[in-house]
Short mmCIF file of C-alpha atoms and ligand atoms in Angstrom, two decimals:
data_model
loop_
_atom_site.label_atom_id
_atom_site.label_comp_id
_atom_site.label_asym_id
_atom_site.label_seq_id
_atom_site.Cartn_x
_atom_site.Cartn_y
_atom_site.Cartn_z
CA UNK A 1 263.14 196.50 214.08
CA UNK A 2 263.29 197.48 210.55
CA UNK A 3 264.53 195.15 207.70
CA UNK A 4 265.38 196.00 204.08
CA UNK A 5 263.66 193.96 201.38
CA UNK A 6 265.20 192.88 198.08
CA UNK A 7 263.51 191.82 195.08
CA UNK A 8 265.00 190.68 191.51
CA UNK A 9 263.14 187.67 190.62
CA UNK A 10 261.54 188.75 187.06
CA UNK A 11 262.03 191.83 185.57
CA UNK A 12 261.06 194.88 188.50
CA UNK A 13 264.35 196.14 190.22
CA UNK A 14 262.66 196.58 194.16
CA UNK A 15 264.19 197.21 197.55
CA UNK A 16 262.06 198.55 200.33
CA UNK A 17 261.91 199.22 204.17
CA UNK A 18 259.21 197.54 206.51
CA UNK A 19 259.38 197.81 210.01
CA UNK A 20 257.64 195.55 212.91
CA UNK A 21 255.19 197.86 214.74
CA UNK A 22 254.37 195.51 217.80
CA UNK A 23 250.47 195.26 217.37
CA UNK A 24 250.04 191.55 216.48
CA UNK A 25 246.76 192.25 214.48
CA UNK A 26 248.65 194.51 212.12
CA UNK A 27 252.42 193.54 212.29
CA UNK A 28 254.02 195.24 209.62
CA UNK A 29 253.96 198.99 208.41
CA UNK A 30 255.50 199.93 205.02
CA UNK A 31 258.20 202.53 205.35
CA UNK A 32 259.37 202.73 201.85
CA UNK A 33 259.00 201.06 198.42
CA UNK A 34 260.67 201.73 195.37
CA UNK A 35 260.42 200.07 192.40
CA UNK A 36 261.99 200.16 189.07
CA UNK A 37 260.09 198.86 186.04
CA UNK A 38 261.75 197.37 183.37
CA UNK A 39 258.66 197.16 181.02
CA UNK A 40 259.72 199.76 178.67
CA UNK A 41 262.90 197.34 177.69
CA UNK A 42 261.09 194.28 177.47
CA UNK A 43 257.99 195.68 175.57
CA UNK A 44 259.83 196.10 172.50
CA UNK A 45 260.62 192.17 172.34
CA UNK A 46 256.97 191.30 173.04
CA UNK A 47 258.25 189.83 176.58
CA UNK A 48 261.04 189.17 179.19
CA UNK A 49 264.56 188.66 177.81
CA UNK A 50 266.32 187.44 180.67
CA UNK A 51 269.75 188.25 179.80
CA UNK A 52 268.50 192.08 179.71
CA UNK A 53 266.73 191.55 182.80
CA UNK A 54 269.92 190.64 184.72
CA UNK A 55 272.02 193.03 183.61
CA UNK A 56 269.16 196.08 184.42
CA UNK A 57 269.38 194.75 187.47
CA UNK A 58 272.51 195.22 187.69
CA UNK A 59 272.54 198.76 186.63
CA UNK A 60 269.63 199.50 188.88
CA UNK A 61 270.38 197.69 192.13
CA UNK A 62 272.61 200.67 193.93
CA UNK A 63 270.60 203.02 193.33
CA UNK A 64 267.11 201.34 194.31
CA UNK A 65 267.94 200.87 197.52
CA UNK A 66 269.69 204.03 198.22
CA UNK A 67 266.51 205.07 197.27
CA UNK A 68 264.47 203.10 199.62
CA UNK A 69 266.53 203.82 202.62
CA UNK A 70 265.98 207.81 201.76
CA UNK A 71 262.30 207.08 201.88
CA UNK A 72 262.21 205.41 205.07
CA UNK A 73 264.72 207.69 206.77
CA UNK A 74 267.00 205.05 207.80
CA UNK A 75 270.69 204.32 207.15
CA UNK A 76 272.59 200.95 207.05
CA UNK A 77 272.75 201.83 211.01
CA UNK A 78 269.38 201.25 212.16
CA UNK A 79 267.91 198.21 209.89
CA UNK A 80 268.10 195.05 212.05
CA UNK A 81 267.80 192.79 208.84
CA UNK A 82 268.31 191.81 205.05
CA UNK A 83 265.36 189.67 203.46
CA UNK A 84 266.12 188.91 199.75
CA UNK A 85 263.84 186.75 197.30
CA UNK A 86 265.99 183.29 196.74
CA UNK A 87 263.63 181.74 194.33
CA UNK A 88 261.41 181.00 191.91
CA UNK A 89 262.38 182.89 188.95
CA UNK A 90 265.00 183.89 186.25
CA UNK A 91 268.09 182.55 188.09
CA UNK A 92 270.19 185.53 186.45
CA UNK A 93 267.65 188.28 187.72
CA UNK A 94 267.71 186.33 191.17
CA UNK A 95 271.58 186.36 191.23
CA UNK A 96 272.01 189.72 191.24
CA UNK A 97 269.28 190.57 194.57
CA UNK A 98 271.24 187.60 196.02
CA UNK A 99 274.33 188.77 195.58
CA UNK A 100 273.88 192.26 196.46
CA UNK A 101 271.93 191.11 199.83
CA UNK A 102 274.79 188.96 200.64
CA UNK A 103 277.28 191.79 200.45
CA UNK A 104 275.17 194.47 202.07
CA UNK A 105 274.83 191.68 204.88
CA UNK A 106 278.62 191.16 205.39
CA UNK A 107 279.38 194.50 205.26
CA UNK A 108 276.85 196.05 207.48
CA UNK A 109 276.86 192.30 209.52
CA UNK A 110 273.35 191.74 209.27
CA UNK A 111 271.68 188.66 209.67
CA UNK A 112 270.31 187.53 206.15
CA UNK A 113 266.87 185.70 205.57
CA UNK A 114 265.74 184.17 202.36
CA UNK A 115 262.23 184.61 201.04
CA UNK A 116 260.41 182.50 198.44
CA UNK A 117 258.38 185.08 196.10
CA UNK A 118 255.04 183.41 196.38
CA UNK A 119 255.63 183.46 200.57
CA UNK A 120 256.47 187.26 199.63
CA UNK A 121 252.92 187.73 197.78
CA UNK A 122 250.85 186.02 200.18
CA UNK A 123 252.60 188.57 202.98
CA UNK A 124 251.26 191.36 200.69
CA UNK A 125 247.77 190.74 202.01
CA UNK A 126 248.50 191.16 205.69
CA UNK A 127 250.92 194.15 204.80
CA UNK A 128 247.90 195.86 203.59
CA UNK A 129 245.03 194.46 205.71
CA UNK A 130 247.01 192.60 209.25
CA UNK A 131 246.49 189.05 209.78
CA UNK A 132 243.79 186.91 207.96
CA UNK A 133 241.47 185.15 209.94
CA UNK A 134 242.67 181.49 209.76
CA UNK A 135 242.89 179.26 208.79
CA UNK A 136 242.74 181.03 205.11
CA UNK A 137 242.79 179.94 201.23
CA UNK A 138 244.99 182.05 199.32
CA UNK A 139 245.32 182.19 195.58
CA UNK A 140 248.23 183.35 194.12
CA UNK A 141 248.12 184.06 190.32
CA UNK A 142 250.65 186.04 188.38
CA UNK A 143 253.15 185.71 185.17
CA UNK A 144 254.51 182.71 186.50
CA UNK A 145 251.90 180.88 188.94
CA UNK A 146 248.51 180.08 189.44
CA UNK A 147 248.65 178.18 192.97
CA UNK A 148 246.23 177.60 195.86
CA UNK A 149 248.01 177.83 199.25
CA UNK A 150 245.91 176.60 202.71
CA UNK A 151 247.71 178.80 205.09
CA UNK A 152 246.67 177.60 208.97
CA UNK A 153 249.11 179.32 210.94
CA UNK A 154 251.10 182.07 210.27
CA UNK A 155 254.02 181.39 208.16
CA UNK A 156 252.92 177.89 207.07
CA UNK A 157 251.97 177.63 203.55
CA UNK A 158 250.24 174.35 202.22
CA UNK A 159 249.91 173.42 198.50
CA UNK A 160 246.48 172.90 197.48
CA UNK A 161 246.40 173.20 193.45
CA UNK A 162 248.23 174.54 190.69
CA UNK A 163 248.01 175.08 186.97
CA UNK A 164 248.67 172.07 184.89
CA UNK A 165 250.19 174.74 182.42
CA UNK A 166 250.17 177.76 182.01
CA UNK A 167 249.73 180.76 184.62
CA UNK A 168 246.74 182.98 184.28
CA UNK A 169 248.86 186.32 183.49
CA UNK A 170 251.20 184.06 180.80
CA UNK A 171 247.81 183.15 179.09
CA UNK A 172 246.75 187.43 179.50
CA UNK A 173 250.05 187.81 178.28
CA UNK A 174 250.05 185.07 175.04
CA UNK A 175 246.17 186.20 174.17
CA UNK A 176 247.06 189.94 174.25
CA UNK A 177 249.85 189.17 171.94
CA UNK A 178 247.59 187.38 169.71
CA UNK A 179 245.36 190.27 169.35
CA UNK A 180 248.68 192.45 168.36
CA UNK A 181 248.10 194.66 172.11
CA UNK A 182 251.75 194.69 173.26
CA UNK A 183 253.46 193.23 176.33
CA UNK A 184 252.69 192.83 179.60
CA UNK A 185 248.79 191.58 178.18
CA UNK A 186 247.67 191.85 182.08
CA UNK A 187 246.59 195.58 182.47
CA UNK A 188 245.50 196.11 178.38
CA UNK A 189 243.33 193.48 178.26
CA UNK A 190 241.47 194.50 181.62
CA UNK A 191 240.98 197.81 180.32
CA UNK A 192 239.61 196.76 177.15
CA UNK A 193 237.57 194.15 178.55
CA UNK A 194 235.28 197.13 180.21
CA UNK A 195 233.80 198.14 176.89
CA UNK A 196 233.31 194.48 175.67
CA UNK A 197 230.23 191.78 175.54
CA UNK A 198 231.55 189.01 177.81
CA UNK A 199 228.69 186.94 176.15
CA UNK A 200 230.60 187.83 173.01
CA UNK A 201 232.06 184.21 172.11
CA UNK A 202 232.04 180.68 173.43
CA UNK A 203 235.19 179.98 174.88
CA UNK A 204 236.07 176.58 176.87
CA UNK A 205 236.38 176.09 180.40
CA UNK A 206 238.34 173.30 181.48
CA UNK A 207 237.37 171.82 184.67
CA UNK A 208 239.83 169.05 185.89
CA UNK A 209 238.79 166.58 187.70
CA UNK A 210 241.24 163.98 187.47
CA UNK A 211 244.93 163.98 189.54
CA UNK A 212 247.93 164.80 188.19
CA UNK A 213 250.27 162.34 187.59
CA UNK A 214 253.43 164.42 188.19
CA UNK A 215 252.04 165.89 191.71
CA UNK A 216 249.84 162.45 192.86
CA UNK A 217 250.26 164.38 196.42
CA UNK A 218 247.25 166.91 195.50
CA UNK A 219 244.06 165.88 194.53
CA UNK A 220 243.70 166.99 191.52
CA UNK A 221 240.24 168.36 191.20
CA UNK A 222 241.14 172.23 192.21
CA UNK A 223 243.76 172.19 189.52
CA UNK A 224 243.82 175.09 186.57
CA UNK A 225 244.57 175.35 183.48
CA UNK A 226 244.63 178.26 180.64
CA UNK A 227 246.30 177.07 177.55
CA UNK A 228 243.45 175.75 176.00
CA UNK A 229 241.98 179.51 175.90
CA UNK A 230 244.50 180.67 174.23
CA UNK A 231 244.13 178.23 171.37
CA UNK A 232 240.61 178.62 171.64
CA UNK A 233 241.07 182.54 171.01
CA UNK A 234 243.52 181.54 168.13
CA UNK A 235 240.64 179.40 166.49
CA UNK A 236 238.19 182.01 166.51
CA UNK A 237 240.24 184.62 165.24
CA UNK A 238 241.17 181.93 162.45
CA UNK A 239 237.63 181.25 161.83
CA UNK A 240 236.20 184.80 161.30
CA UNK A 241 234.80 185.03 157.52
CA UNK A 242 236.08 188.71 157.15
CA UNK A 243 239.84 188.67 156.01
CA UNK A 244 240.08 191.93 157.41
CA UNK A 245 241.87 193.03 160.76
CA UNK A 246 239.70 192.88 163.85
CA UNK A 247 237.71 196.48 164.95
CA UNK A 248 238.51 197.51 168.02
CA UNK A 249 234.71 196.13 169.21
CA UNK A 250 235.75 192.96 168.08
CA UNK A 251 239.13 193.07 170.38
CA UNK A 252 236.64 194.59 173.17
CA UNK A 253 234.97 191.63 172.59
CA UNK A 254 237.54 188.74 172.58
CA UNK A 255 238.96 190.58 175.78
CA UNK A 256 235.58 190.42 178.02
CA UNK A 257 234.86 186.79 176.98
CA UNK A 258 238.76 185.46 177.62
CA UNK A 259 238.35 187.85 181.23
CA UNK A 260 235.17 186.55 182.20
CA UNK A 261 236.37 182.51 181.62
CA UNK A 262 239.70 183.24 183.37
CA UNK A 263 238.15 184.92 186.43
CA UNK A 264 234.98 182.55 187.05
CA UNK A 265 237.44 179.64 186.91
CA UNK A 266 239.79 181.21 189.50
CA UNK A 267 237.00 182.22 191.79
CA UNK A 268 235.49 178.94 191.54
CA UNK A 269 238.45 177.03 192.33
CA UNK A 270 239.05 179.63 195.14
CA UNK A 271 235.61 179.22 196.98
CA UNK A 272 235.41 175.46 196.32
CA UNK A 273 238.92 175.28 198.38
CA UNK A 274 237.39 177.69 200.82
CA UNK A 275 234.38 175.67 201.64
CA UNK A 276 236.71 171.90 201.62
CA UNK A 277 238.89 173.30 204.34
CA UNK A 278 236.52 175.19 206.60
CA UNK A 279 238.63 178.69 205.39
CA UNK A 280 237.53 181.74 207.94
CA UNK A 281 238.77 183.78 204.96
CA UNK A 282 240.12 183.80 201.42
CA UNK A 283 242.61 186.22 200.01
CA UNK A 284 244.29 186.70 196.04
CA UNK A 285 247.65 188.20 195.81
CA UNK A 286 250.62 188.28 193.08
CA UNK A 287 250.08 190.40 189.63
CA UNK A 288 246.93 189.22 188.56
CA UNK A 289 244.98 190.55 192.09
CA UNK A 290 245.00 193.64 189.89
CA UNK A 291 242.40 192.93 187.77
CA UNK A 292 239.14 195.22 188.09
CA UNK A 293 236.92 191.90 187.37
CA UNK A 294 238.47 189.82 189.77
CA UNK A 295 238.74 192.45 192.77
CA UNK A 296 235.27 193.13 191.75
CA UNK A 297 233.88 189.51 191.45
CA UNK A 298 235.68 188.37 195.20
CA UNK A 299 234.67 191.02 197.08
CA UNK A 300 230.87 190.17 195.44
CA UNK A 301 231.39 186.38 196.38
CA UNK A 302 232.34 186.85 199.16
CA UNK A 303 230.00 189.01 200.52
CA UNK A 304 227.23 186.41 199.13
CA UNK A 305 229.14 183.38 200.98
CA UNK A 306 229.80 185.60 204.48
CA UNK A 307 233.27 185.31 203.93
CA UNK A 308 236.02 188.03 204.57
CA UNK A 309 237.99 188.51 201.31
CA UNK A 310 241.02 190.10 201.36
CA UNK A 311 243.84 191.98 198.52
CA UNK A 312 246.63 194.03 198.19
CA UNK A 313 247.01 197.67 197.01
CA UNK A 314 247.37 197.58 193.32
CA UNK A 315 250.79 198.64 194.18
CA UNK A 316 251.26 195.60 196.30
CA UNK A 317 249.97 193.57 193.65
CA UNK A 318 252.27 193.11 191.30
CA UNK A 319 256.48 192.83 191.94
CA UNK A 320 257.75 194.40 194.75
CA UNK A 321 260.40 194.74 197.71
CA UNK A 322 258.03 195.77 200.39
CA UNK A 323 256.10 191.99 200.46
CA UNK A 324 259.42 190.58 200.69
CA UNK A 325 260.45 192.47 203.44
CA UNK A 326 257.47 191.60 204.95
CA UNK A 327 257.63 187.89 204.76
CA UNK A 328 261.35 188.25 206.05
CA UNK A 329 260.42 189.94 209.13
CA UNK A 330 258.14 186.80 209.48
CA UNK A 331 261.00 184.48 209.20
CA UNK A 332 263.36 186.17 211.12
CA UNK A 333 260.59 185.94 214.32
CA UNK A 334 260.31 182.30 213.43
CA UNK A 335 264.40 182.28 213.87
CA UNK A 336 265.20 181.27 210.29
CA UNK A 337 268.16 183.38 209.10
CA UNK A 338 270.18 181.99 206.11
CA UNK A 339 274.40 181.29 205.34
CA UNK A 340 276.47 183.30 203.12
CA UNK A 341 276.21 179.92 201.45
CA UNK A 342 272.87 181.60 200.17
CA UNK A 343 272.03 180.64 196.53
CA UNK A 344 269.51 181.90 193.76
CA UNK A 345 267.07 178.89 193.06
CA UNK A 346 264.99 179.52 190.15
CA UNK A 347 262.57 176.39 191.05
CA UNK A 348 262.69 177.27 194.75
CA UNK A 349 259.08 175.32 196.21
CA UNK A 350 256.91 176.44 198.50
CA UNK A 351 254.67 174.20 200.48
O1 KG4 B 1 253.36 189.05 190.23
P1 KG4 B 1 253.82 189.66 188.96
O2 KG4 B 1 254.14 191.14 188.96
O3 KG4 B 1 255.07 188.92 188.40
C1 KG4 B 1 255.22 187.54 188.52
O4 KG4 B 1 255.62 187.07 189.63
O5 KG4 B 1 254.90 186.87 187.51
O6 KG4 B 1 252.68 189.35 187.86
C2 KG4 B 1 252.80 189.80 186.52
C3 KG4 B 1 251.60 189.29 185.74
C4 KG4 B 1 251.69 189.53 184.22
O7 KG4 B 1 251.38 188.32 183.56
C5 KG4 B 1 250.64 190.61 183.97
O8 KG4 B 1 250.07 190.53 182.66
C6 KG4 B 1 249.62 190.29 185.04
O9 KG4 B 1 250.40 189.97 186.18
N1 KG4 B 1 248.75 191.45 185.34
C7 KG4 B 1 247.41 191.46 185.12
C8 KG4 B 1 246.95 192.75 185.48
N2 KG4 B 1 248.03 193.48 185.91
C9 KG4 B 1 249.12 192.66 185.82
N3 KG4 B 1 246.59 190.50 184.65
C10 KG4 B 1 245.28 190.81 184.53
N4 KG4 B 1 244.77 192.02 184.82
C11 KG4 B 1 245.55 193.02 185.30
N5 KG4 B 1 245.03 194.22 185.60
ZN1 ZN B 2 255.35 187.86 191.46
#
């Protein structure tokens, strides 16, 4: 069977073909992925505009997954299935992979199943590497989340922590703007960070160990948060004594400090949930999971704890159809197919 994937939820047009393969070690193989970046039209605003985002989407949509059907070979005629992201995101971006999956549905007569994005990025991992050993702690960390799932049996996704505010790419994002590097912050500041003394500057980590009181549910003490680095990266640029612009060492700098804080605090949170629930492996997936020092620093950890680590491809990493697809084909097994009542839900939860 071979299911089409949809995926609108930020600002990355994506449709893509994945098709079951029958080994149950290794269920899914990728038969086409196509995705259209919308970067170049948000750059120039220093972020995502959603009303441009829908109406790329808009523009984009037809032709994405003509695209992605030419890839895979295939033709309305031999999918078997439509999985489209529902939720979280920018409800207008989400509208318009809804409505299109709806309408491809009806008119091919489909059956229709509705992902949730983060269910779509923890599918990346077995897309690329089969099933996890469970039961497994996944973290997912991109633009918009920064989330600890406990994932026990296939399919079943359990909240363990979140960020109290901000997600680790938003605070790439925010610091790169600081430092005048352009939007999306993610992929400059890695790069930069290379050359840089991580030692450079003292920035705070911020270890909570308290619960929340708007999620009393979850602990509490395997809870993130960034924004305080990104003031913290405000103050020192504030305090320099020079009243010139920052040299491109100094930038290097800023970048490997702010990396090295943001990555120890996600790998510690990662391998403290790892050893609290007995994990037989941990995994990192969303648009984050493409940063050199974090691939780098799990697959170290883990090969010092004698635990299996798993990522995506950097091409699974960030936005795409093909993880969606995936984590359709899952639901569709489990029997969940959705209405034509279907509708976007840009607060969608998971877990
Ligand atoms: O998963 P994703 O494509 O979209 C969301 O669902 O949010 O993640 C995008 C985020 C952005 O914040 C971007 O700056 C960040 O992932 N990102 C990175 C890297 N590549 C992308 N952050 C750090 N290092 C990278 N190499
Ligand atoms: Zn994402």
């Amino acid at each position: 069977m071979r299911i089409l994937g949809i995926e609108t939820s930020c600002d990355e047009t994506s449709a893509a073909v994945v098709e079951e393969t029958g080994n149950p070690a290794a269920p899914w193989a990728m038969r086409s992925n196509v995705v259209a970046s919308q970067v170049a039209i948000h750059a120039e605003w220093g972020g995502v505009v959603p009303e441009l985002a829908s109406r790329q989407h808009l523009r984009d949509i037809c032709a994405v997954v003509d695209r992605a059907l030419i890839d895979a070979g295939s033709t309305w005629g031999d999918l078997g299935a439509i999985a489209v992201t529902q939720g979280p995101g920018l409800v207008g971006s989400l509208l318009v992979g809804v409505s299109f999956a709806k309408a491809a549905a009806a008119a091919a007569n489909l059956p229709l199943v509705a992902v949730h994005h983060l269910a779509g990025h923890i599918e990346s991992l077995v897309l690329q590497n089969g099933e996890l050993p469970l039961p497994a702690v996944v973290l997912v960390v991109s633009g918009g989340h920064t989330s600890l799932y406990l994932v026990e049996h296939p399919g079943s996704y359990q909240l363990l922590s979140r960020t109290r505010d901000d997600a680790a790419g938003e605070a790439y994002d925010k610091v790169a703007k600081l430092l005048g590097l352009g939007y999306p912050g993610g992929p400059v500041l890695d790069r930069l960070a290379r050359t840089g003394n991580d030692r450079a500057i003292a920035l705070p980590t911020t270890r909570l160990t308290h619960a929340d009181r708007n999620a009393p549910e979850l602990k509490g003490d395997l809870d993130f948060s960034f924004s305080g680095l990104k003031t913290a990266v405000l103050r020192h640029m504030r305090g320099r004594a020079a009243d010139t612009a920052l040299t491109a060492g100094e930038i290097a700098d800023i970048a490997a400090s702010f990396q090295r804080v943001v990555v120890s605090a996600l790998i510690e949170r990662l391998f403290d949930a790892a050893r609290r629930y007995g994990a037989k492996s941990v995994g990192v997936a969303g648009g984050v999971s493409a940063n050199s020092r974090l691939r780098a620093d799990l697959k170290e950890r883990g090969e010092r704890r004698e635990i299996p680590t798993f990522l995506p491809s950097l091409a699974l990493s960030t936005d795409n159809a093909a993880m969606i697809a995936a984590a359709g084909l899952r639901k569709l097994r489990a029997g969940h197919t959705a209405s034509f009542e279907l509708n976007a839900d840009a607060a969608l939860a998971l877990g």
